[in-house]
PDB file of C-alpha atoms in Angstrom:
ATOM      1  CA  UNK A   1      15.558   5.582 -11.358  1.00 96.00           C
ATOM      2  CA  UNK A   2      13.401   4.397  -8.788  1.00 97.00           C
ATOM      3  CA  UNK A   3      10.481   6.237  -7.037  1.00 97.00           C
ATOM      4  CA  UNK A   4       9.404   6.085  -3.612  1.00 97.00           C
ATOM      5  CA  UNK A   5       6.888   7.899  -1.959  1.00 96.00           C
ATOM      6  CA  UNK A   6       4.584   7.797   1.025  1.00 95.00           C
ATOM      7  CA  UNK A   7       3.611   9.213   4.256  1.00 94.00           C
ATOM      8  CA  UNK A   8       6.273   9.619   6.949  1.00 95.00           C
ATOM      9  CA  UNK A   9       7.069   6.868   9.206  1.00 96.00           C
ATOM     10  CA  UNK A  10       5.002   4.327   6.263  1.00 96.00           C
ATOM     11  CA  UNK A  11       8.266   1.724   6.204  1.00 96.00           C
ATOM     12  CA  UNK A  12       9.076   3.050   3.185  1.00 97.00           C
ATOM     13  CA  UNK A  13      12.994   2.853   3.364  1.00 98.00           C
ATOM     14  CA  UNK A  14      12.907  -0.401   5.082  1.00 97.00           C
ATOM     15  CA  UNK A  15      10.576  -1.540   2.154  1.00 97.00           C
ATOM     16  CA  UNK A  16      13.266  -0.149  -0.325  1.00 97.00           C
ATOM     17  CA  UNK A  17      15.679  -1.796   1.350  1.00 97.00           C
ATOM     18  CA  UNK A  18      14.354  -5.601   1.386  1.00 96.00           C
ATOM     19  CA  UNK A  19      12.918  -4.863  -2.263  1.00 97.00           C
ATOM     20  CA  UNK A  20      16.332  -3.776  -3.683  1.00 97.00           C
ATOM     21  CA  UNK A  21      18.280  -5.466  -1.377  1.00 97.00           C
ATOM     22  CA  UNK A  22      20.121  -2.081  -0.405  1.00 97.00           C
ATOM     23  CA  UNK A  23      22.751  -2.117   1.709  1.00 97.00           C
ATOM     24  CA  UNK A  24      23.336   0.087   4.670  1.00 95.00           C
ATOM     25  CA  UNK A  25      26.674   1.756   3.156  1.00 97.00           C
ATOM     26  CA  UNK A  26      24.723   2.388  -0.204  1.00 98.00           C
ATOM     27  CA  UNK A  27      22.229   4.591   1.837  1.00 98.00           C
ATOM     28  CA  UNK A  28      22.717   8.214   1.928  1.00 98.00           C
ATOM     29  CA  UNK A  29      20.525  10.290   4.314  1.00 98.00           C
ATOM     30  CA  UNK A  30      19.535  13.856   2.673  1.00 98.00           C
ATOM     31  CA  UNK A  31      18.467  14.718   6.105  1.00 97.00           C
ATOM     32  CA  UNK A  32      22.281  14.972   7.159  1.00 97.00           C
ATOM     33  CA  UNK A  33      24.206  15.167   4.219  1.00 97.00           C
ATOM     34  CA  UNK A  34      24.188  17.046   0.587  1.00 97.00           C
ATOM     35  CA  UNK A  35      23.872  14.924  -2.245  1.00 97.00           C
ATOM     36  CA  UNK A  36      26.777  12.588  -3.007  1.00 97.00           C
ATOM     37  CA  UNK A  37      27.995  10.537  -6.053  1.00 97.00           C
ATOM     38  CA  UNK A  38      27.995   6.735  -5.772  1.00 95.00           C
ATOM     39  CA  UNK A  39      24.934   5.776  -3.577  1.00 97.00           C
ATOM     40  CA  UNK A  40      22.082   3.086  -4.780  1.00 97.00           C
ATOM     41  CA  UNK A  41      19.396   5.214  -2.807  1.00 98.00           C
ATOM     42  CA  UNK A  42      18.764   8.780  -1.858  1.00 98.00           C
ATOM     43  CA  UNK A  43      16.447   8.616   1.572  1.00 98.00           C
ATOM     44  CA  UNK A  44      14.531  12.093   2.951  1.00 97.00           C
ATOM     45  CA  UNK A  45      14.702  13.960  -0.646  1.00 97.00           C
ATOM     46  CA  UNK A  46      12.080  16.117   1.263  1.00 96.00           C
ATOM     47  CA  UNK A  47      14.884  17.833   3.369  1.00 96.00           C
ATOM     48  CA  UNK A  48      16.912  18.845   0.538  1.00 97.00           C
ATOM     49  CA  UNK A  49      13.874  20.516  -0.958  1.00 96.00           C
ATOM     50  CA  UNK A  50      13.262  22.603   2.341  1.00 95.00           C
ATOM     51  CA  UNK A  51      16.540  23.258   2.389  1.00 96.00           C
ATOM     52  CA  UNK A  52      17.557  24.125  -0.849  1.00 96.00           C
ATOM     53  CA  UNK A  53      15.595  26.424  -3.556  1.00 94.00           C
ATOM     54  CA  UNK A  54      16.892  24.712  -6.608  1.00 95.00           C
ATOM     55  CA  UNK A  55      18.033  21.236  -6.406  1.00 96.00           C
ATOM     56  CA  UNK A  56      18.145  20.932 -10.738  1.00 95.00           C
ATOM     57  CA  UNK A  57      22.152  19.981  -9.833  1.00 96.00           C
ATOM     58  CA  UNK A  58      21.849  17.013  -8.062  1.00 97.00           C
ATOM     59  CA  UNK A  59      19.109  15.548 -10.146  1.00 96.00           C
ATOM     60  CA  UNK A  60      21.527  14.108 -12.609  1.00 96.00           C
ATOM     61  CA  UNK A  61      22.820  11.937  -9.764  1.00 97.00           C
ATOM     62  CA  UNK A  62      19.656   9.944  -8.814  1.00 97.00           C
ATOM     63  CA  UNK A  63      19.502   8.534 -12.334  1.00 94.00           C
ATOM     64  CA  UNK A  64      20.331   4.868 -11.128  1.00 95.00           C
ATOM     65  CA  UNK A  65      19.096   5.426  -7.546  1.00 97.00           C
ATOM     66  CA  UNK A  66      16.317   4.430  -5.411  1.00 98.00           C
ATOM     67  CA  UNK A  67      15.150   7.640  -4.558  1.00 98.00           C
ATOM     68  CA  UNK A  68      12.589   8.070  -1.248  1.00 98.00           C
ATOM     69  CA  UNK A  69      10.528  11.149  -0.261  1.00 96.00           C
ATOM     70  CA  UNK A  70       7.728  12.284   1.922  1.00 94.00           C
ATOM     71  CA  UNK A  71       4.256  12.932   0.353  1.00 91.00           C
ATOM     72  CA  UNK A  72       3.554  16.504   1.773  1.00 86.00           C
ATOM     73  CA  UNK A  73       1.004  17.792  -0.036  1.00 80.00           C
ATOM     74  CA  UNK A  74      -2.092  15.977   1.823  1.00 78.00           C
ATOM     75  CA  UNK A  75      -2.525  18.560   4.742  1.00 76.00           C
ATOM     76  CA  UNK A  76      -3.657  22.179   4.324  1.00 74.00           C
ATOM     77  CA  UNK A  77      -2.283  24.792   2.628  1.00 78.00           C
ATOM     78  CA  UNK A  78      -0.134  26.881   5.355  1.00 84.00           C
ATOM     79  CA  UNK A  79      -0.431  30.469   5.483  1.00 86.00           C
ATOM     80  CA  UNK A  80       3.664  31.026   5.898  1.00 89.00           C
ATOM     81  CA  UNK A  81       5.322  31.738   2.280  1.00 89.00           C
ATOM     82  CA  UNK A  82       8.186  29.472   3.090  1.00 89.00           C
ATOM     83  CA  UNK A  83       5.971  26.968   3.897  1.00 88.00           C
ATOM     84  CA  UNK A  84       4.102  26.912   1.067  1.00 89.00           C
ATOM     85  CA  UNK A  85       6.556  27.558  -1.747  1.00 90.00           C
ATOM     86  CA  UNK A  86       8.285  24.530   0.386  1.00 91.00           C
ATOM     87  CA  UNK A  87       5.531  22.211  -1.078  1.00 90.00           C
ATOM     88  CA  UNK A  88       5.184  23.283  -4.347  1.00 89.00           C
ATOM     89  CA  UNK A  89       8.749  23.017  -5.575  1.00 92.00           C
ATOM     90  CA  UNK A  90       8.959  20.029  -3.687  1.00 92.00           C
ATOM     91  CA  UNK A  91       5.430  18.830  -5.643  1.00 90.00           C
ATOM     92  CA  UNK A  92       6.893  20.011  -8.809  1.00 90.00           C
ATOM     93  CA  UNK A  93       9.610  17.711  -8.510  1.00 93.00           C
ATOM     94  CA  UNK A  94       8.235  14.642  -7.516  1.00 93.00           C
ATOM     95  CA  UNK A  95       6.275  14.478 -11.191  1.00 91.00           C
ATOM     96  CA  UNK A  96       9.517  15.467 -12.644  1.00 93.00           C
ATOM     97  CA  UNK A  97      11.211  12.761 -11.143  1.00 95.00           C
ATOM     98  CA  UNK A  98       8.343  10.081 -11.362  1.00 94.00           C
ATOM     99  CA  UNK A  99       8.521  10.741 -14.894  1.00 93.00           C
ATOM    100  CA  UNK A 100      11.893   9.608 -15.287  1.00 95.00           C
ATOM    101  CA  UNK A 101      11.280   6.671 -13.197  1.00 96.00           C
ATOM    102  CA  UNK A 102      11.173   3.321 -14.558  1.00 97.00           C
ATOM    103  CA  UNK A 103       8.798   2.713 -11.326  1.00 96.00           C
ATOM    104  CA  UNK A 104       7.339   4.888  -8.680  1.00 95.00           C
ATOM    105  CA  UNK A 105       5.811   3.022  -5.503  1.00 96.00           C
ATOM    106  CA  UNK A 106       3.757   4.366  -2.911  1.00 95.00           C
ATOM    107  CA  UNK A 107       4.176   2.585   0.492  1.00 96.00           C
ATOM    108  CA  UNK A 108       1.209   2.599   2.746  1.00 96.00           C
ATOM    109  CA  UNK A 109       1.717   1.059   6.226  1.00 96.00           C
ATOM    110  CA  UNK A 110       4.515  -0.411   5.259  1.00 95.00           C
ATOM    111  CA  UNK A 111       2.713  -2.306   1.831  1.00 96.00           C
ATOM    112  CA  UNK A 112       3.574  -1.211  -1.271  1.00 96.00           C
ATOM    113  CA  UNK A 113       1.358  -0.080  -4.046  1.00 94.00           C
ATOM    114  CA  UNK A 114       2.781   0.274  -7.636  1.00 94.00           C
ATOM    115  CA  UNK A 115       1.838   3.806  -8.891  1.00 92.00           C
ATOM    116  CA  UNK A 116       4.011   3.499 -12.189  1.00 93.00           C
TER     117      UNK A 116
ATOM    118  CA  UNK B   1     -11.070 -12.524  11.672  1.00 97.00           C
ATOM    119  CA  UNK B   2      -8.327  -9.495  12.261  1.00 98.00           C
ATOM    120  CA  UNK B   3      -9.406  -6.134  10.050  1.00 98.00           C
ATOM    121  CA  UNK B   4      -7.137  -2.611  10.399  1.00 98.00           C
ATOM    122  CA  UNK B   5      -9.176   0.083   8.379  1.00 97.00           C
ATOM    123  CA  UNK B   6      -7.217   3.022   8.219  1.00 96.00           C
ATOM    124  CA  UNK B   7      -8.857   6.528   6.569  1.00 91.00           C
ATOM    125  CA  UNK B   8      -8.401  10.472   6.437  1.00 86.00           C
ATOM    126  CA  UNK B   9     -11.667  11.607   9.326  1.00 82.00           C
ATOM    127  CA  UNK B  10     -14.856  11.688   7.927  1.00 81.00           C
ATOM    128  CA  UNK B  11     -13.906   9.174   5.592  1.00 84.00           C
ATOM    129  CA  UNK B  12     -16.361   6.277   6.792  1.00 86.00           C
ATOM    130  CA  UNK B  13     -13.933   4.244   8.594  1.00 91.00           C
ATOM    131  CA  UNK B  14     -16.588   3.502  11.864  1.00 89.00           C
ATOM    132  CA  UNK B  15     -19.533   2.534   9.297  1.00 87.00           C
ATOM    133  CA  UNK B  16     -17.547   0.759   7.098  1.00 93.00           C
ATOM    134  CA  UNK B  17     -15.814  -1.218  10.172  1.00 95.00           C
ATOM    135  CA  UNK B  18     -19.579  -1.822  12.271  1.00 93.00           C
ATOM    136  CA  UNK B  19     -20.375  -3.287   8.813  1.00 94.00           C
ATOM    137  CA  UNK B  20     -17.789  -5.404   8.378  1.00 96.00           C
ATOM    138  CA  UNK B  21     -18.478  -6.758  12.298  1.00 97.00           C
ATOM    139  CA  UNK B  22     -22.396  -6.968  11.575  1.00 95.00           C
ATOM    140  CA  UNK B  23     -21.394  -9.357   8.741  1.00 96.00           C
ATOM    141  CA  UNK B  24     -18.628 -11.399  10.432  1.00 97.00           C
ATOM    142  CA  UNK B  25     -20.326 -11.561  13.600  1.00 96.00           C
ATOM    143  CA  UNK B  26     -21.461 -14.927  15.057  1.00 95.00           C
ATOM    144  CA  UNK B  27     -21.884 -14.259  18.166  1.00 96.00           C
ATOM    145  CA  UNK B  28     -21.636 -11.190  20.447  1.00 97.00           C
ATOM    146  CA  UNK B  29     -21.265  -7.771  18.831  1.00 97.00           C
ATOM    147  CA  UNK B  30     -18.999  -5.522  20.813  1.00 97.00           C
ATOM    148  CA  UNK B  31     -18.516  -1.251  19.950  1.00 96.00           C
ATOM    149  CA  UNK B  32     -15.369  -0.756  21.592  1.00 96.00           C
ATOM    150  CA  UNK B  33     -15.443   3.091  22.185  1.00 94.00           C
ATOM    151  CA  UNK B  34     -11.970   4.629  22.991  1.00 95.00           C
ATOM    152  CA  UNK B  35     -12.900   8.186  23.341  1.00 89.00           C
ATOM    153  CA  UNK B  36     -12.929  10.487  26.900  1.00 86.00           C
ATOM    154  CA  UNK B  37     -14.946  13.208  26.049  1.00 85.00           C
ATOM    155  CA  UNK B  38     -13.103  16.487  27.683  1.00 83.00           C
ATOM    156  CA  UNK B  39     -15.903  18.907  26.095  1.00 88.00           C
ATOM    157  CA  UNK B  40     -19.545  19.450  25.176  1.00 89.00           C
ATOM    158  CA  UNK B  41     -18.429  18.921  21.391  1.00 86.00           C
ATOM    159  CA  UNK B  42     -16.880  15.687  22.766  1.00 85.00           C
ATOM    160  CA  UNK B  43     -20.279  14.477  23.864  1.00 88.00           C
ATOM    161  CA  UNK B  44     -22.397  15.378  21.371  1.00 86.00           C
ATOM    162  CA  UNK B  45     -20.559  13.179  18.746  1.00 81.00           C
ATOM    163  CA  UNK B  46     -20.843  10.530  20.951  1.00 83.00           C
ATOM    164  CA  UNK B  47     -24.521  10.869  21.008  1.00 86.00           C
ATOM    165  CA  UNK B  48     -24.160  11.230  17.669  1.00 81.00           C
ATOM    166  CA  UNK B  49     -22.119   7.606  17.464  1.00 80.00           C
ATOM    167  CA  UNK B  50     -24.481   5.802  19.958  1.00 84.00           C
ATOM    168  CA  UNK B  51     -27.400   7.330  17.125  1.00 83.00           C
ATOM    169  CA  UNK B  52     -25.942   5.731  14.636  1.00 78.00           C
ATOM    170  CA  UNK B  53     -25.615   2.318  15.752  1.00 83.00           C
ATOM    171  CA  UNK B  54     -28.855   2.356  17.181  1.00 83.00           C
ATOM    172  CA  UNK B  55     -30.387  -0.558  16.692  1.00 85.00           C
ATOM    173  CA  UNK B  56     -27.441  -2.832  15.127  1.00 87.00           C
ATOM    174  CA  UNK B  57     -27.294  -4.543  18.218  1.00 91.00           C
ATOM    175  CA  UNK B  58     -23.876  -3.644  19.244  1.00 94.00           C
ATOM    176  CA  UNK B  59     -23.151  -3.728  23.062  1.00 94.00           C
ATOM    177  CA  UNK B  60     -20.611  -0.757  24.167  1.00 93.00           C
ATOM    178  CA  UNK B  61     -17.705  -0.986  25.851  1.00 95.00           C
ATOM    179  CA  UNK B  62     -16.186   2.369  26.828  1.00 94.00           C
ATOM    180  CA  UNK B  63     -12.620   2.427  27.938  1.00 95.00           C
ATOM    181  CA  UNK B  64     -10.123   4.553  26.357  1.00 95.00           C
ATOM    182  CA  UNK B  65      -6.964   3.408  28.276  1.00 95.00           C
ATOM    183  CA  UNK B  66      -5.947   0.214  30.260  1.00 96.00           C
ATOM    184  CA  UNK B  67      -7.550  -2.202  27.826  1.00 97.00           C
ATOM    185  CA  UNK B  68      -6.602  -5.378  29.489  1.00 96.00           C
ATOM    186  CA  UNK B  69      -8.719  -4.439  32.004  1.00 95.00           C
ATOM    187  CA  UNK B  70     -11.919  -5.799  30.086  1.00 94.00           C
ATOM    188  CA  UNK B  71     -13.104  -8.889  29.776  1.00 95.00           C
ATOM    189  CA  UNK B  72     -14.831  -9.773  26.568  1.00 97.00           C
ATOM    190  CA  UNK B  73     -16.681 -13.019  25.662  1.00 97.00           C
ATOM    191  CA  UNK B  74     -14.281 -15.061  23.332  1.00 98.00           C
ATOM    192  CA  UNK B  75     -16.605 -15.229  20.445  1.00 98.00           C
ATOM    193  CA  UNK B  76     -17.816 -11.825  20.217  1.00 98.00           C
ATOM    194  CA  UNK B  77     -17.002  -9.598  17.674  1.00 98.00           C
ATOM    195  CA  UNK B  78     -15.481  -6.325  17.977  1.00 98.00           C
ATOM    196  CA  UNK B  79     -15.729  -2.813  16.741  1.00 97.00           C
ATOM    197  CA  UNK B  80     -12.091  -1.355  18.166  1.00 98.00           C
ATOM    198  CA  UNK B  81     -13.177   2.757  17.902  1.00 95.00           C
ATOM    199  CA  UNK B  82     -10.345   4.146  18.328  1.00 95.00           C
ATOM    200  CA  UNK B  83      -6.389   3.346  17.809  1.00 97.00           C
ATOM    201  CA  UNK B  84      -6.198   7.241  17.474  1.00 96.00           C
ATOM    202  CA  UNK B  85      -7.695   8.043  20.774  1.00 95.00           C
ATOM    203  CA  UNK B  86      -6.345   5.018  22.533  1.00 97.00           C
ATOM    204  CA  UNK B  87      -2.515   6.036  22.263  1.00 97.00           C
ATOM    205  CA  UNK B  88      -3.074  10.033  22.795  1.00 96.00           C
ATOM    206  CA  UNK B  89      -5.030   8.651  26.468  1.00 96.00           C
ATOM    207  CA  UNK B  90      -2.301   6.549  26.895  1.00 97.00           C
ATOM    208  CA  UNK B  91       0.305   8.727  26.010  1.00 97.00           C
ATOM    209  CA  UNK B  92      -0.814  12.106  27.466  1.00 95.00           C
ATOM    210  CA  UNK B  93      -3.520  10.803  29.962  1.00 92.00           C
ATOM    211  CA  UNK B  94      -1.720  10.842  33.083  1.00 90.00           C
ATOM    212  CA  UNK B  95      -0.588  14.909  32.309  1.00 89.00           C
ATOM    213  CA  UNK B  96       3.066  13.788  31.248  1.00 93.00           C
ATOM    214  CA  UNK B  97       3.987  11.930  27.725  1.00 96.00           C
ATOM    215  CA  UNK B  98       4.668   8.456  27.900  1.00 97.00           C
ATOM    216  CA  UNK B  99       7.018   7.278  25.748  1.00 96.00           C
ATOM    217  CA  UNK B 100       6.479   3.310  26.369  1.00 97.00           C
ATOM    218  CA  UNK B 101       2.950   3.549  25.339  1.00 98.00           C
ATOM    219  CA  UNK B 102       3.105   2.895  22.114  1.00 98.00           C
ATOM    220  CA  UNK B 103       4.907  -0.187  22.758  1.00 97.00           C
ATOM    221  CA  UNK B 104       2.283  -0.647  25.251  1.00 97.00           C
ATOM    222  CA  UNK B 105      -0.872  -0.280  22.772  1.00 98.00           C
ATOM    223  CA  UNK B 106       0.874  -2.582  20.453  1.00 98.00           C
ATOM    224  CA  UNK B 107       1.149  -5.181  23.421  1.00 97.00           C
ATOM    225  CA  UNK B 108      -2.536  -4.499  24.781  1.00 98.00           C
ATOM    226  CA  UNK B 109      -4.294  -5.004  21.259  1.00 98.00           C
ATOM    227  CA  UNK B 110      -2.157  -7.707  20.287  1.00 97.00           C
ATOM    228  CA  UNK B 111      -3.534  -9.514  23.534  1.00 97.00           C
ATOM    229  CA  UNK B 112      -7.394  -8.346  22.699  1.00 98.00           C
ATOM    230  CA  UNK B 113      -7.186  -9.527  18.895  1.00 98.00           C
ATOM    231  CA  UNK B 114      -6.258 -12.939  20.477  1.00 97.00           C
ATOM    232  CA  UNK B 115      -8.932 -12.990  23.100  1.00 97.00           C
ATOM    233  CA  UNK B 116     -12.262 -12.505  20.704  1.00 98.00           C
ATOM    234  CA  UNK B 117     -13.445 -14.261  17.319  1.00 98.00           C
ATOM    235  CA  UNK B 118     -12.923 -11.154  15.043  1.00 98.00           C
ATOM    236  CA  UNK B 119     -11.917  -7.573  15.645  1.00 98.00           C
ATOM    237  CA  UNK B 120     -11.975  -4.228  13.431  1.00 98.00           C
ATOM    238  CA  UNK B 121      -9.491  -1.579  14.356  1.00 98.00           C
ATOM    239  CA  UNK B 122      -9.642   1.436  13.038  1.00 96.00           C
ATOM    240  CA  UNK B 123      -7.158   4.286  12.705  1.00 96.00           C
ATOM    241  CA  UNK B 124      -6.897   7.729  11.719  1.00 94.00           C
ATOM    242  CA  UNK B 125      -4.285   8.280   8.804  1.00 93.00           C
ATOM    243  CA  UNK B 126      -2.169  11.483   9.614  1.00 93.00           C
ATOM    244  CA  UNK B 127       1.008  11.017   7.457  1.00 94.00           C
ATOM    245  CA  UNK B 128       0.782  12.371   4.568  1.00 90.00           C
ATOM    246  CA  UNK B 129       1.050  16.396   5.285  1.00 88.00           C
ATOM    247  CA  UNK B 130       3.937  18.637   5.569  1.00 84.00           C
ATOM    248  CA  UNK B 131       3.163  19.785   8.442  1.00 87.00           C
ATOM    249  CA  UNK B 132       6.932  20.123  10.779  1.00 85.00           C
ATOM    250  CA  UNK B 133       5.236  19.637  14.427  1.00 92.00           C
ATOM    251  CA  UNK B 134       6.427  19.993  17.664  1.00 95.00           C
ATOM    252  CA  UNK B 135       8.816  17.414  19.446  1.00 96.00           C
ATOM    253  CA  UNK B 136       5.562  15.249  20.889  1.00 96.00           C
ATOM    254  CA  UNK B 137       3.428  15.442  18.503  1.00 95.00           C
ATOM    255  CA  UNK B 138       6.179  14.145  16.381  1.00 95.00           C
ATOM    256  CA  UNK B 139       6.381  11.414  18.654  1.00 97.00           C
ATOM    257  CA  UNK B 140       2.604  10.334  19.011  1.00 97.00           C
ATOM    258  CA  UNK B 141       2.505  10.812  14.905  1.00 96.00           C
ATOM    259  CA  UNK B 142       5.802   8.005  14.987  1.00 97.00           C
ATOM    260  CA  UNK B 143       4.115   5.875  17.452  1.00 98.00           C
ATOM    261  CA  UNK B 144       0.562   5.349  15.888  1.00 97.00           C
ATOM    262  CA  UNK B 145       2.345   4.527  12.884  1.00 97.00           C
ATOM    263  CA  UNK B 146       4.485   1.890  14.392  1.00 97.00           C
ATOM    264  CA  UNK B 147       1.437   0.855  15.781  1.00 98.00           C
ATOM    265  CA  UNK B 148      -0.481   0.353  12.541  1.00 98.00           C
ATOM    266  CA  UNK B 149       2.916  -1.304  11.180  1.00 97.00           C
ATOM    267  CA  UNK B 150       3.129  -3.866  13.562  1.00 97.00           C
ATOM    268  CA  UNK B 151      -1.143  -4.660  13.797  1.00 97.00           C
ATOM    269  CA  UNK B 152      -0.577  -4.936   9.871  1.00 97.00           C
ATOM    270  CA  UNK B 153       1.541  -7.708   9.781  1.00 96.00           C
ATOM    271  CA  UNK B 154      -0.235  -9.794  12.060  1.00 96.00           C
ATOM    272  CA  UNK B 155      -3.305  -8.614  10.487  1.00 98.00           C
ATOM    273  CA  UNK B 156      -5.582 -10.711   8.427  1.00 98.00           C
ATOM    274  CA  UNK B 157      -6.983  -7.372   6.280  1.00 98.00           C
ATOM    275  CA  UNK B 158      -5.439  -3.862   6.185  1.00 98.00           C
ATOM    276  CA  UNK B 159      -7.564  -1.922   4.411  1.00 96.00           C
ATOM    277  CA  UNK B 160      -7.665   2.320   3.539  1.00 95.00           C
ATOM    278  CA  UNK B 161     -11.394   3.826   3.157  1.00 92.00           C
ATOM    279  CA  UNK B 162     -12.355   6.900   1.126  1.00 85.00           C
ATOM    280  CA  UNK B 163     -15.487   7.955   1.411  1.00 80.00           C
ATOM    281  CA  UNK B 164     -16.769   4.737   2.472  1.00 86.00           C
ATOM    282  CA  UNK B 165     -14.982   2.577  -0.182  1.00 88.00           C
ATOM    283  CA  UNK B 166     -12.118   0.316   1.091  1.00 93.00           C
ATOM    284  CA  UNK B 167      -8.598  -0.424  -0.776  1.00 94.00           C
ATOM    285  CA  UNK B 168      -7.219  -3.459   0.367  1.00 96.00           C
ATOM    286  CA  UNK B 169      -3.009  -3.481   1.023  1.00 96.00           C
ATOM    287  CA  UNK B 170      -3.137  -6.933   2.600  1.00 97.00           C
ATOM    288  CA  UNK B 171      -5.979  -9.657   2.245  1.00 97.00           C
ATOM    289  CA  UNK B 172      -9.384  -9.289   0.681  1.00 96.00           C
ATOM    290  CA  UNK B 173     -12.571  -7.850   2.243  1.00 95.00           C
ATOM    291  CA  UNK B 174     -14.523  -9.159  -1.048  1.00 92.00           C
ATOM    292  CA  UNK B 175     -16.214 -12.448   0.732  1.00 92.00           C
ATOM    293  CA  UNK B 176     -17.424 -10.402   3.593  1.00 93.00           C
ATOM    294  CA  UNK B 177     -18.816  -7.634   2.069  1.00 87.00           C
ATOM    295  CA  UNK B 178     -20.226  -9.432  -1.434  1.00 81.00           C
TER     296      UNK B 178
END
């Protein structure tokens, strides 16, 4: 499993993508779509924490997957609940999930720097 | 030379950049101010700004939109303050968002990098919350990092400050600043 992280709009898919040399039908967009078997790389894993409580059953499928999420945790602390348990499950699994990364890569306008 | 500095607010970005054009400077020293002050708060940090570079011999520009519009000698050396407040006056200045001027910014400081001897640009970083913002916000946050993306790879230096230390992504800042 492969790590990537980084501030939104940093190039980090398009990084992933020349790095990996992932192809466009191995790409699937957690924005749009639940977790599926069978893809090389897992974009927008910070949607499917907002929208989902408990994502443990998918994990198991990201094992040999570039996987690519928003850092959220840099702004303040918001006063809504949601909003706030939003980050912290979502913080809680990006060190589970770095752990069991081979490599975790933080892209900052659009250069990478190698975390892990 | 061609410097982006990039940096959370209050992280030293402007000293570390009029430092870096103090050293690199042979000839002209330019402080490129982008900001239109709309309030008193406005203008007292500008004070405070002009203050702070008192005495370092820089020569101010101040135009925060329409950039082509200034002439600059072609071996001066600028201090580009800011890529921030340049693409919210182009984008919001005229009371409606414009959603070329991003493109537009990218074009305009393209064309200013290539008409002086060095230039420091630097940028606010506003990525990395989880913040879900309105349609144009959204849009401005997209467009100044497209912005930064594209300066970066034509870019000598891209460098990120924390309080007043710069990280390097692309070239090395060690010569100058040794």
């Amino acid at each position: 499993m492969i790590l990537i992280i980084g501030g939104s709009y940093q190039g980090k898919l398009s990084w992933a993508v020349s790095r990996y040399g992932i192809k466009e039908n191995e790409i699937l967009d957690l924005a749009v779509s639940d977790p599926l078997p069978g893809y090389g790389c897992y974009t927008h894993f910070e949607s499917l924490t907002r929208r989902y409580d408990d994502v443990s059953q998918w994990l198991p499928l990201f094992k040999d997957a570039v996987v690519i999420s928003r850092e959220l945790g840099c702004g303040v602390v918001p006063m809504d609940a949601e909003e706030r348990v939003w980050r912290e499950r979502h913080g809680v699994l990006l060190k589970k999930i770095a752990s069991g990364s081979d490599s975790v890569v933080r892209i900052f306008c659009g250069f990478p720097e190698v975390l892990k | 030379m061609k410097i982006l500095i990039l940096g959370g607010s209050k992280s030293g970005k402007s000293s570390t950049g009029q430092e870096l054009c103090r050293r690199l400077a042979q000839g002209p020293l330019i402080y490129w101010a982008t900001m239109e002050p709309c309030d008193s708060e406005d203008e007292a940090r500008i004070v405070r700004h002009i203050e702070d570079r008192d005495g370092m011999g820089f020569e101010t520009i101040e135009k925060g939109r329409n950039i082509r519009d200034a002439q600059v000698p072609a071996d001066s050396t600028i201090m580009f303050d800011a890529v921030t407040a340049l693409l919210a006056n182009e984008m919001f200045g005229k009371g409606c968002v414009d959603r070329d001027a991003g493109l537009r910014v990218i074009e305009d400081l393209a064309d200013l990098s290539g008409r002086c001897s060095n230039i420091v640009c630097v940028c606010d970083e506003i990525w990395r919350d989880g913040t879900v913002y309105d349609e144009t916000t959204e849009l401005y946050r997209r467009e100044l990092a497209l912005v930064c993306r594209k300066l970066a790879e034509s870019f000598d230096v891209v460098g990120e400050v924390c309080c007043g230390i710069v990280k390097c992504y692309k070239g090395s800042l060690n010569e100058i600043l040794d």
